[in-house]
Short mmCIF file of C-alpha atoms in Angstrom, two decimals:
data_model
loop_
_atom_site.label_atom_id
_atom_site.label_comp_id
_atom_site.label_asym_id
_atom_site.label_seq_id
_atom_site.Cartn_x
_atom_site.Cartn_y
_atom_site.Cartn_z
CA MET K 27 -4.03 -63.41 -24.23
CA VAL K 28 -3.08 -65.87 -21.47
CA SER K 29 -4.00 -66.33 -17.85
CA SER K 30 -2.10 -64.57 -15.08
CA PRO K 31 1.28 -66.06 -14.07
CA ALA K 32 0.13 -65.99 -10.45
CA LYS K 33 -2.32 -68.93 -10.77
CA GLN K 34 -0.42 -72.21 -10.82
CA ARG K 35 2.94 -73.69 -11.69
CA ASN K 36 3.17 -76.35 -14.38
CA LYS K 37 4.99 -79.63 -14.38
CA ALA K 38 8.74 -79.34 -14.94
CA PRO K 39 10.28 -80.53 -18.24
CA ASN K 40 12.01 -83.91 -18.41
CA ASN K 41 15.32 -82.49 -19.61
CA PRO K 42 17.15 -80.14 -17.21
CA ALA K 43 18.54 -76.81 -18.33
CA THR K 44 22.06 -76.94 -19.67
CA ARG K 45 25.17 -75.00 -20.47
CA PRO K 46 26.51 -75.16 -24.03
CA ILE K 47 28.88 -78.00 -24.85
CA ARG K 48 32.00 -77.09 -26.77
CA ASN K 49 33.05 -79.66 -29.33
CA ARG K 50 36.49 -78.46 -30.33
CA LEU K 51 39.60 -77.03 -28.69
CA PRO K 52 39.77 -73.21 -28.97
CA SER K 53 42.12 -72.20 -31.78
CA PHE K 54 44.33 -70.00 -29.58
CA LEU K 55 45.44 -73.00 -27.49
CA LYS K 56 48.68 -74.18 -29.08
CA PRO K 57 51.97 -75.21 -27.44
CA GLY K 58 54.03 -72.10 -26.69
CA ALA K 59 51.08 -69.70 -27.06
CA ALA K 60 50.90 -66.85 -24.56
CA VAL K 61 47.77 -67.08 -22.42
CA GLU K 62 46.23 -65.75 -19.23
CA ILE K 63 45.00 -68.11 -16.53
CA SER K 64 42.01 -67.56 -14.25
CA PRO K 65 42.31 -69.61 -11.02
CA SER K 66 39.24 -71.35 -9.60
CA GLU K 67 40.34 -70.95 -5.97
CA ASP K 68 38.43 -68.66 -3.61
CA GLY K 69 40.01 -65.23 -3.34
CA TYR K 70 41.18 -65.14 -6.96
CA ARG K 71 37.95 -64.39 -8.82
CA GLY K 72 38.45 -61.60 -11.33
CA SER K 73 42.19 -62.23 -11.59
CA TRP K 74 44.33 -63.36 -14.55
CA PHE K 75 47.88 -64.79 -14.31
CA PRO K 76 50.19 -64.45 -17.35
CA GLY K 77 51.61 -67.70 -18.70
CA LYS K 78 52.03 -69.93 -21.74
CA VAL K 79 50.70 -73.24 -23.01
CA VAL K 80 53.04 -76.22 -22.59
CA THR K 81 50.87 -79.05 -23.96
CA VAL K 82 47.28 -79.42 -25.18
CA PRO K 83 45.05 -82.51 -24.84
CA SER K 84 45.26 -85.02 -27.68
CA SER K 85 41.47 -85.30 -27.71
CA TYR K 86 38.85 -82.85 -26.52
CA ASN K 87 36.30 -83.82 -23.89
CA GLU K 88 34.12 -81.35 -22.02
CA ASP K 89 34.62 -83.11 -18.68
CA SER K 90 38.39 -83.53 -18.84
CA ALA K 91 39.74 -80.78 -21.09
CA ASN K 92 42.94 -79.65 -19.40
CA CYS K 93 46.04 -77.97 -20.80
CA GLN K 94 49.46 -77.98 -19.18
CA VAL K 95 50.42 -74.34 -18.65
CA GLU K 96 53.50 -72.60 -17.30
CA TYR K 97 52.98 -69.54 -15.10
CA ALA K 98 55.17 -66.51 -15.85
CA THR K 99 55.01 -65.05 -12.34
CA ILE K 100 54.70 -68.10 -10.04
CA VAL K 101 57.83 -70.04 -9.14
CA GLU K 102 57.95 -73.41 -7.39
CA GLY K 103 61.22 -75.09 -6.48
CA GLY K 104 63.18 -72.46 -8.35
CA LYS K 105 61.29 -73.12 -11.60
CA PRO K 106 58.15 -71.64 -13.16
CA LEU K 107 55.07 -73.49 -11.91
CA VAL K 108 53.59 -75.92 -14.45
CA GLU K 109 50.13 -77.43 -13.86
CA GLY K 110 47.02 -78.66 -15.61
CA VAL K 111 44.30 -76.05 -16.07
CA SER K 112 40.80 -76.42 -17.49
CA VAL K 113 40.30 -74.92 -20.96
CA ASP K 114 37.44 -72.82 -19.54
CA HIS K 115 39.96 -70.97 -17.34
CA LEU K 116 42.24 -69.93 -20.20
CA ARG K 117 42.18 -67.09 -22.70
CA PRO K 118 44.77 -65.61 -25.09
CA ALA K 119 47.04 -62.90 -23.74
CA PRO K 120 45.49 -59.51 -24.60
CA PRO K 121 47.50 -57.56 -27.19
CA PRO K 122 49.47 -54.51 -26.00
CA MET K 123 47.54 -51.27 -25.77
CA SER K 124 47.62 -49.18 -28.92
CA ASP K 125 49.24 -45.74 -28.95
CA ARG K 126 45.76 -44.25 -28.89
CA GLU K 127 44.77 -46.23 -25.80
CA GLU K 128 47.98 -45.32 -24.00
CA LYS K 129 47.24 -41.64 -24.58
CA ARG K 130 43.55 -41.85 -23.70
CA ASP K 131 42.52 -40.64 -20.25
CA ILE K 132 41.15 -43.18 -17.79
CA ALA K 133 37.87 -41.86 -16.42
CA VAL K 134 36.12 -42.34 -13.10
CA GLY K 135 33.73 -45.29 -13.35
CA GLU K 136 35.75 -47.05 -16.06
CA ASP K 137 36.48 -50.78 -15.74
CA VAL K 138 40.20 -51.60 -15.77
CA ASP K 139 42.65 -54.41 -15.00
CA ALA K 140 45.28 -53.50 -12.41
CA PHE K 141 48.62 -55.32 -12.16
CA TYR K 142 49.05 -56.13 -8.46
CA ASN K 143 51.24 -58.83 -6.85
CA ASP K 144 52.16 -60.13 -10.33
CA VAL K 145 48.50 -60.68 -11.30
CA TRP K 146 45.93 -58.71 -13.31
CA TRP K 147 42.85 -57.92 -11.19
CA GLU K 148 39.55 -56.56 -12.50
CA GLY K 149 38.38 -53.33 -10.83
CA THR K 150 36.68 -49.97 -11.29
CA VAL K 151 38.34 -46.54 -11.20
CA THR K 152 36.89 -44.48 -8.35
CA GLU K 153 39.29 -41.50 -8.30
CA ALA K 154 41.48 -39.85 -10.94
CA PRO K 155 43.04 -36.82 -9.20
CA GLY K 156 45.22 -35.89 -12.19
CA ASP K 157 48.62 -36.65 -10.62
CA GLY K 158 49.16 -39.76 -12.73
CA LYS K 159 47.68 -42.05 -10.08
CA PHE K 160 44.28 -43.71 -9.94
CA SER K 161 42.26 -45.26 -7.13
CA VAL K 162 40.76 -48.62 -8.13
CA TYR K 163 37.99 -50.44 -6.26
CA PHE K 164 37.91 -54.27 -6.31
CA ARG K 165 34.44 -55.68 -5.71
CA ALA K 166 35.58 -59.21 -4.88
CA SER K 167 37.78 -58.10 -1.96
CA LYS K 168 36.01 -54.76 -1.30
CA GLU K 169 39.42 -53.02 -1.34
CA GLN K 170 40.47 -49.70 -2.86
CA ILE K 171 44.11 -49.39 -3.93
CA GLN K 172 46.04 -46.66 -5.74
CA PHE K 173 47.95 -47.41 -8.99
CA ARG K 174 50.15 -45.63 -11.52
CA ARG K 175 48.91 -45.27 -15.09
CA ASP K 176 51.40 -47.86 -16.38
CA GLU K 177 49.99 -50.46 -13.94
CA LEU K 178 46.55 -50.32 -15.53
CA ARG K 179 45.01 -51.52 -18.78
CA PHE K 180 41.49 -51.14 -20.14
CA HIS K 181 39.35 -54.12 -19.18
CA ARG K 182 38.30 -56.56 -21.90
CA GLU K 183 36.44 -59.87 -21.96
CA TRP K 184 37.24 -62.84 -24.24
CA VAL K 185 33.82 -63.75 -25.67
CA ASN K 186 33.08 -66.11 -28.56
CA ASP K 187 36.70 -66.03 -29.78
CA SER K 188 36.97 -62.24 -29.84
CA TRP K 189 37.82 -59.42 -27.47
CA MET K 190 35.03 -57.24 -26.09
CA PRO K 191 35.30 -54.29 -26.46
CA PRO K 192 36.74 -55.16 -29.89
CA LEU K 193 40.30 -54.34 -30.89
CA ASP K 194 39.46 -53.19 -34.43
CA GLU K 195 37.75 -49.89 -33.67
CA THR K 196 38.67 -47.24 -36.19
CA GLU K 197 40.04 -43.89 -35.04
CA GLU K 198 37.10 -42.18 -36.72
CA GLU K 199 34.61 -44.20 -34.66
CA GLU K 200 36.52 -43.50 -31.45
CA SER K 201 36.74 -39.79 -32.21
CA GLU K 202 32.98 -39.59 -32.67
CA GLU K 203 32.45 -41.36 -29.36
CA ASP K 204 34.91 -39.06 -27.58
CA GLU K 205 33.04 -36.00 -28.81
CA VAL K 206 29.84 -37.17 -27.15
CA ASP K 207 30.48 -39.37 -24.11
CA GLU K 208 33.03 -42.12 -23.63
CA GLU K 209 30.97 -44.00 -21.05
CA TYR K 210 27.35 -43.93 -22.13
CA LEU K 211 26.88 -44.88 -25.75
CA VAL K 212 23.55 -45.00 -27.58
CA PRO K 213 22.62 -48.68 -28.01
CA GLN K 214 21.89 -50.11 -31.44
CA VAL K 215 18.20 -49.29 -31.84
CA ASP K 216 16.21 -50.61 -34.80
CA PRO K 217 13.90 -47.68 -35.73
CA GLU K 218 11.31 -49.91 -37.43
CA THR K 219 11.02 -52.20 -34.42
CA THR K 220 10.94 -49.25 -32.02
CA ARG K 221 8.24 -47.49 -34.09
CA ALA K 222 6.07 -50.63 -34.16
CA ILE K 223 6.43 -51.17 -30.41
CA ALA K 224 5.61 -47.51 -29.72
CA LYS K 225 2.32 -47.85 -31.62
CA GLU K 226 1.36 -50.85 -29.51
CA VAL K 227 2.56 -49.59 -26.14
CA PHE K 228 2.00 -45.81 -26.09
CA SER K 229 -1.76 -45.37 -26.14
CA ASN K 230 -3.50 -42.24 -24.82
CA GLY K 231 -2.95 -41.89 -21.08
CA THR K 232 0.11 -44.19 -20.95
CA VAL K 233 2.65 -43.15 -18.31
CA VAL K 234 6.05 -42.61 -19.98
CA GLU K 235 9.41 -40.91 -19.67
CA VAL K 236 10.61 -38.36 -22.23
CA SER K 237 14.14 -37.26 -23.11
CA SER K 238 15.42 -34.16 -24.90
CA ASP K 239 18.27 -33.30 -27.26
CA GLU K 240 18.30 -29.72 -25.97
CA GLU K 241 21.71 -28.58 -24.73
CA GLY K 242 22.05 -29.10 -20.99
CA TYR K 243 19.34 -31.80 -20.90
CA VAL K 244 20.92 -34.63 -22.92
CA GLY K 245 20.70 -37.91 -21.02
CA CYS K 246 17.90 -36.72 -18.71
CA TRP K 247 14.45 -38.34 -18.59
CA PHE K 248 11.27 -36.58 -17.39
CA ALA K 249 8.05 -38.26 -16.19
CA ALA K 250 5.05 -37.63 -18.45
CA LYS K 251 1.97 -39.22 -20.01
CA VAL K 252 0.81 -39.62 -23.61
CA VAL K 253 -2.02 -37.26 -24.52
CA GLU K 254 -2.44 -38.10 -28.19
CA HIS K 255 -0.78 -39.94 -31.09
CA ILE K 256 -0.39 -37.06 -33.56
CA CYS K 257 1.11 -38.77 -36.61
CA GLU K 258 3.29 -41.69 -37.66
CA ASP K 259 6.27 -40.74 -35.48
CA LYS K 260 5.06 -38.06 -33.05
CA TYR K 261 3.06 -37.93 -29.85
CA MET K 262 1.66 -35.08 -27.77
CA ILE K 263 2.87 -35.61 -24.20
CA GLU K 264 2.10 -33.88 -20.90
CA TYR K 265 4.87 -33.63 -18.30
CA LYS K 266 4.21 -34.55 -14.69
CA ASP K 267 6.60 -32.09 -13.01
CA LEU K 268 7.35 -29.45 -15.69
CA ARG K 269 5.04 -26.43 -16.02
CA GLU K 270 4.01 -23.96 -18.71
CA ASP K 271 5.28 -20.36 -18.54
CA ASN K 272 2.39 -19.46 -16.22
CA GLY K 273 3.78 -21.91 -13.64
CA ILE K 274 0.40 -23.58 -13.23
CA GLU K 275 -0.55 -25.76 -16.19
CA PRO K 276 1.46 -28.94 -16.91
CA LEU K 277 3.81 -28.43 -19.86
CA LYS K 278 2.65 -30.10 -23.10
CA GLU K 279 4.80 -30.61 -26.20
CA GLU K 280 5.42 -32.93 -29.12
CA ALA K 281 7.96 -35.75 -28.87
CA ASP K 282 8.98 -38.39 -31.41
CA PHE K 283 8.88 -42.12 -30.66
CA LEU K 284 12.68 -42.36 -30.24
CA HIS K 285 12.53 -39.96 -27.27
CA ILE K 286 9.72 -41.76 -25.40
CA ARG K 287 9.93 -44.88 -23.28
CA PRO K 288 8.01 -46.60 -20.43
CA PRO K 289 9.23 -46.00 -16.84
CA PRO K 290 12.03 -48.49 -16.02
CA PRO K 291 11.21 -51.47 -13.73
CA SER K 292 11.73 -50.93 -10.02
CA ASP K 293 14.95 -52.08 -8.32
CA GLU K 294 14.43 -50.94 -4.74
CA ASP K 295 16.19 -53.99 -3.24
CA ILE K 296 19.55 -53.11 -4.83
CA ASP K 297 22.43 -51.76 -2.74
CA PHE K 298 24.49 -49.48 -4.97
CA ALA K 299 28.26 -49.96 -5.06
CA VAL K 300 31.16 -47.88 -6.28
CA GLY K 301 31.31 -48.05 -10.09
CA ASP K 302 27.57 -48.60 -10.61
CA LYS K 303 25.83 -46.55 -13.30
CA ILE K 304 22.70 -44.99 -11.84
CA ASP K 305 19.96 -42.44 -12.48
CA ALA K 306 19.48 -39.75 -9.82
CA PHE K 307 16.25 -37.74 -9.50
CA TYR K 308 17.23 -34.05 -9.43
CA ASN K 309 15.51 -30.89 -10.67
CA ASP K 310 12.39 -32.81 -11.79
CA GLY K 311 14.29 -35.31 -13.96
CA TRP K 312 16.37 -38.49 -13.90
CA TRP K 313 20.07 -37.77 -14.62
CA VAL K 314 22.66 -40.47 -15.35
CA GLY K 315 25.84 -40.66 -13.25
CA ASP K 316 28.51 -42.89 -11.65
CA VAL K 317 28.68 -43.98 -8.03
CA ILE K 318 32.13 -42.87 -6.81
CA GLU K 319 31.73 -43.35 -3.06
CA SER K 320 29.47 -45.27 -0.69
CA MET K 321 28.76 -44.06 2.85
CA LYS K 322 27.92 -46.17 5.92
CA ASP K 323 24.65 -44.27 6.34
CA GLY K 324 23.47 -45.56 2.95
CA SER K 325 24.11 -42.36 1.01
CA VAL K 326 26.32 -42.40 -2.09
CA GLY K 327 28.49 -39.91 -3.96
CA ILE K 328 27.54 -39.46 -7.62
CA PHE K 329 29.66 -38.05 -10.44
CA PHE K 330 27.76 -36.59 -13.39
CA ARG K 331 30.02 -36.88 -16.40
CA LEU K 332 28.14 -34.50 -18.70
CA SER K 333 28.19 -31.58 -16.25
CA GLY K 334 31.36 -32.55 -14.35
CA GLU K 335 29.50 -32.18 -11.02
CA LYS K 336 29.76 -34.34 -7.90
CA MET K 337 26.80 -34.64 -5.51
CA ARG K 338 25.66 -36.83 -2.62
CA PHE K 339 22.28 -38.60 -2.57
CA GLY K 340 20.35 -40.85 -0.21
CA ARG K 341 19.02 -44.22 -1.42
CA GLN K 342 15.64 -42.68 -2.20
CA GLY K 343 15.66 -41.00 -5.59
CA LEU K 344 18.24 -43.38 -7.12
CA ARG K 345 17.77 -46.25 -9.55
CA LEU K 346 20.04 -48.50 -11.62
CA HIS K 347 20.64 -46.99 -15.08
CA LYS K 348 18.90 -48.90 -17.88
CA GLU K 349 18.35 -48.38 -21.61
CA TRP K 350 15.07 -48.96 -23.51
CA VAL K 351 16.24 -50.84 -26.61
CA ASN K 352 13.91 -52.33 -29.21
CA GLY K 353 11.13 -52.85 -26.68
CA THR K 354 13.09 -54.26 -23.72
CA TRP K 355 15.23 -52.96 -20.87
CA GLU K 356 19.01 -53.31 -21.05
CA LEU K 357 21.90 -52.38 -18.82
CA PRO K 358 24.27 -49.75 -20.26
CA LEU K 359 27.14 -50.51 -22.62
CA LYS K 360 30.60 -49.19 -22.08
CA ARG K 361 32.94 -47.73 -24.64
CA GLY K 362 33.54 -50.01 -27.64
CA GLU K 363 31.22 -52.86 -26.63
CA LYS K 364 28.98 -54.56 -29.19
CA ARG K 365 25.59 -55.72 -27.92
CA ALA K 366 25.37 -58.74 -30.18
CA LYS K 367 28.46 -60.43 -28.72
CA LYS K 368 28.92 -59.34 -25.07
CA VAL K 369 28.00 -62.42 -23.04
CA PRO K 370 27.86 -61.06 -19.47
CA CYS K 371 25.42 -58.37 -20.43
CA GLU K 372 21.79 -59.54 -19.96
CA ARG K 373 20.24 -57.74 -22.89
CA ASN K 374 16.84 -59.08 -24.01
CA VAL K 375 17.47 -57.71 -27.53
CA ARG K 376 14.53 -58.57 -29.79
CA PRO K 377 15.12 -60.01 -33.28
CA LYS K 378 14.82 -57.69 -36.26
CA ARG K 379 11.47 -57.53 -38.03
CA ALA K 380 12.49 -59.38 -41.20
CA ILE K 381 11.72 -63.12 -41.05
CA ASP K 382 14.65 -65.42 -41.79
CA LYS K 383 13.22 -68.51 -43.52
CA ARG K 384 16.23 -70.55 -42.37
CA TYR K 385 14.92 -70.41 -38.81
CA PHE K 386 11.19 -69.80 -39.22
CA SER K 387 9.68 -72.14 -41.81
CA ILE K 388 6.06 -73.30 -41.57
CA GLY K 389 5.63 -75.81 -38.74
CA THR K 390 8.85 -74.75 -37.01
CA PRO K 391 8.73 -75.00 -33.18
CA VAL K 392 9.21 -71.49 -31.80
CA GLU K 393 8.88 -69.49 -28.60
CA VAL K 394 6.58 -66.48 -28.50
CA SER K 395 6.83 -63.41 -26.28
CA SER K 396 4.04 -61.00 -25.45
CA VAL K 397 3.87 -57.21 -25.55
CA GLU K 398 0.92 -57.35 -23.15
CA GLU K 399 1.56 -55.66 -19.79
CA GLY K 400 2.73 -58.16 -17.18
CA PHE K 401 4.02 -60.70 -19.72
CA GLU K 402 7.03 -58.83 -21.15
CA ASP K 403 9.66 -61.23 -19.79
CA SER K 404 7.97 -64.51 -20.69
CA TRP K 405 8.21 -66.96 -23.59
CA PHE K 406 5.61 -69.58 -24.57
CA LEU K 407 6.13 -72.72 -26.69
CA ALA K 408 4.32 -72.71 -30.05
CA LYS K 409 4.69 -73.59 -33.72
CA LEU K 410 4.53 -71.34 -36.76
CA ILE K 411 1.34 -71.86 -38.80
CA GLU K 412 1.55 -69.22 -41.56
CA TYR K 413 2.90 -65.80 -42.53
CA ARG K 414 0.57 -62.82 -42.77
CA GLY K 415 2.23 -60.06 -44.73
CA THR K 416 5.81 -59.03 -44.08
CA ASP K 417 5.63 -58.36 -40.36
CA LYS K 418 3.02 -60.72 -38.85
CA CYS K 419 2.47 -64.44 -38.53
CA LEU K 420 0.01 -66.93 -37.05
CA VAL K 421 1.21 -69.24 -34.25
CA GLU K 422 -0.39 -72.14 -32.39
CA TYR K 423 0.58 -72.52 -28.73
CA ASP K 424 1.58 -75.90 -27.28
CA LYS K 425 0.05 -75.46 -23.82
CA LEU K 426 -2.30 -72.46 -24.03
CA LYS K 427 -5.91 -73.23 -24.91
CA ALA K 428 -8.59 -71.29 -26.77
CA GLU K 429 -11.68 -70.00 -24.94
CA ASP K 430 -13.40 -73.39 -25.21
CA GLY K 431 -10.58 -74.86 -23.14
CA LYS K 432 -10.03 -77.69 -25.63
CA GLU K 433 -8.45 -76.44 -28.87
CA PRO K 434 -4.88 -75.03 -28.86
CA LEU K 435 -4.87 -71.24 -28.83
CA ARG K 436 -3.97 -69.64 -32.18
CA GLU K 437 -2.88 -66.01 -32.30
CA GLU K 438 -1.55 -63.46 -34.77
CA VAL K 439 1.71 -61.90 -33.51
CA ASN K 440 4.39 -59.57 -34.80
CA VAL K 441 7.48 -61.33 -36.13
CA PHE K 442 9.74 -59.68 -33.56
CA GLN K 443 7.82 -61.66 -30.91
CA ILE K 444 9.03 -65.07 -32.14
CA ARG K 445 12.35 -66.88 -31.91
CA PRO K 446 13.54 -70.51 -32.29
CA GLN K 447 13.37 -72.71 -29.23
CA PRO K 448 16.67 -72.30 -27.31
CA LEU K 449 19.46 -74.80 -27.70
CA GLU K 450 19.36 -77.68 -25.26
CA MET K 451 22.31 -77.41 -22.91
CA VAL K 452 23.94 -79.75 -20.42
CA MET K 453 24.17 -78.22 -16.95
CA VAL K 454 27.50 -79.37 -15.52
CA ASN K 455 27.32 -77.39 -12.27
CA PRO K 456 24.40 -76.16 -10.13
CA PHE K 457 23.13 -72.65 -10.72
CA GLU K 458 24.93 -69.95 -8.79
CA LYS K 459 23.67 -66.85 -7.05
CA LEU K 460 22.91 -64.02 -9.53
CA ASP K 461 22.75 -66.39 -12.53
CA LYS K 462 20.15 -65.16 -15.00
CA VAL K 463 17.71 -67.99 -15.66
CA ASN K 464 14.37 -68.87 -17.25
CA ALA K 465 11.84 -70.46 -14.87
CA LEU K 466 9.02 -72.71 -16.09
CA TYR K 467 5.87 -71.21 -14.57
CA ASN K 468 2.23 -71.28 -15.66
CA ASP K 469 3.03 -72.80 -19.10
CA GLY K 470 5.75 -70.23 -19.95
CA TRP K 471 9.42 -69.52 -19.41
CA TRP K 472 9.89 -66.36 -17.29
CA ILE K 473 13.15 -64.41 -17.04
CA GLY K 474 14.49 -64.14 -13.49
CA GLU K 475 17.60 -64.08 -11.36
CA VAL K 476 18.80 -66.62 -8.78
CA LYS K 477 18.77 -64.84 -5.42
CA LYS K 478 19.38 -67.72 -3.01
CA ILE K 479 20.54 -71.34 -3.22
CA LEU K 480 18.41 -73.73 -1.13
CA ALA K 481 18.71 -77.39 -0.13
CA LYS K 482 17.66 -80.29 -2.36
CA SER K 483 18.63 -78.58 -5.65
CA SER K 484 16.16 -75.74 -5.17
CA TYR K 485 16.53 -71.99 -5.64
CA LEU K 486 14.77 -68.72 -4.85
CA VAL K 487 14.32 -66.79 -8.11
CA HIS K 488 13.49 -63.06 -8.26
CA PHE K 489 11.35 -61.63 -11.09
CA SER K 490 12.10 -57.93 -11.51
CA LYS K 491 8.99 -57.08 -13.54
CA THR K 492 6.61 -58.19 -10.78
CA ASP K 493 9.09 -57.97 -7.86
CA GLU K 494 8.13 -61.54 -6.87
CA MET K 495 10.40 -64.16 -5.26
CA LEU K 496 9.44 -67.79 -5.96
CA LYS K 497 10.97 -71.21 -5.21
CA PHE K 498 11.93 -73.53 -8.09
CA HIS K 499 13.59 -76.92 -8.40
CA HIS K 500 16.68 -77.25 -10.59
CA SER K 501 14.63 -79.12 -13.24
CA GLN K 502 12.29 -76.12 -13.61
CA LEU K 503 15.12 -73.76 -14.58
CA ARG K 504 17.31 -73.23 -17.62
CA LEU K 505 20.20 -70.84 -18.18
CA HIS K 506 18.96 -67.66 -19.87
CA GLN K 507 19.91 -67.20 -23.53
CA GLU K 508 19.24 -64.45 -26.07
CA TRP K 509 18.55 -64.89 -29.80
CA VAL K 510 20.74 -62.17 -31.35
CA ASP K 511 21.49 -61.82 -35.07
CA GLY K 512 20.72 -65.49 -35.74
CA LYS K 513 22.80 -66.84 -32.84
CA TRP K 514 22.14 -67.92 -29.27
CA ILE K 515 24.08 -65.90 -26.70
CA ALA K 516 24.27 -67.43 -23.21
CA SER K 517 24.06 -65.16 -20.17
CA SER K 518 26.20 -65.52 -17.06
CA LYS K 519 25.81 -63.19 -14.10
CA SER K 520 23.24 -60.47 -13.73
CA GLN K 521 24.72 -56.98 -13.93
CA THR K 522 22.63 -55.93 -10.98
CA ALA K 523 25.15 -57.75 -8.81
#
């Protein structure tokens, strides 16, 4: 389709990447309203102080939007401390835990807020011995401290004017989740999109991983290859490490498209930390678990929730847990989260197959992704020329040329490969380490992660698909966004941090 991304870098765009500009004061900010305050000082990341709003600005401006707030637990001169705080560092006070939440067990690996020194700190439960106390690990300070149950609350994020995980879960939904697994939930997969992608990706001989619904094997993935596409939804696969009853021939069996996926991208440069969700290679398969301890020699302790076992592994044979969702790799959700709204989760969720004429009319500028190997995390500028049936369309690329090298390249693509061009944002601050970004490279925008901040507004960006590290200027980067359910969702930090 297009030339390799390893050939040459293109000229940077005139407009730098940007963060979204808010144009109105959040509705929860009213005088007297209970809020929580996140300080910007070093040493306080991941913490929230209880307080209330004293005054709000008479007019809203992105660069000088401060509220006067009164801290509930900080006293200065015998009176509660009152100071101006940026709107971006405020959120409403979370509602009290429901009776159901108060009764629910807190599990190892669960994210919580712990009340310590009059402040709520975000951490991960590493031990739950059953005596009413819990050990919580804090990544920012690398400390582990023990707390009583009444000093903890389930962690939530305030995202797009709503709490994530949401507060309106029904008891029926929660009961169903409890019956299966409270930590690893099946992401929202669109069967039609997944079926279409399977047809394009899983040709004969393709290396894959296969899961099973058989008792004792749920959540495990086995290496295999596709032998044959049998019918609309089924494939004959041959396992790499599993054998037939004779112990000699590789085991072959049928599997449907929802139980087959490509092997996840490599993440060998990651150091696992307590609370990480990982896959461990054991008994010929990849099993999902939680890191509950980290040794100086590089080995880690893993807790397998489904079997209740604890085991120790070396770095080899471990990988970060990922989900194959609608044709892209995603980090796991936790209990109650909704993929369409969780900002910190870098998801790459593809749009649904139905075309929305509000966004994709003829001539509309769009970005186009590729299902071709090596181009999965890239987007190319184009415009929509015409529809072809219900699930395909013709696009004309802005920069890519046809074989004659003169005319713009035109190509028929599936509708799930197109999206509007992202919103232009105004970057107030430089990019930070672990920000998920798009880098302009060889006429396309490639998804990467800032690994190092260099001098002169430059950065080293890592591309996980190719395991390359390249240098980019600030003007060649934009903050990564996802087009989800007709809205742009901005990413923050990579969850591989």
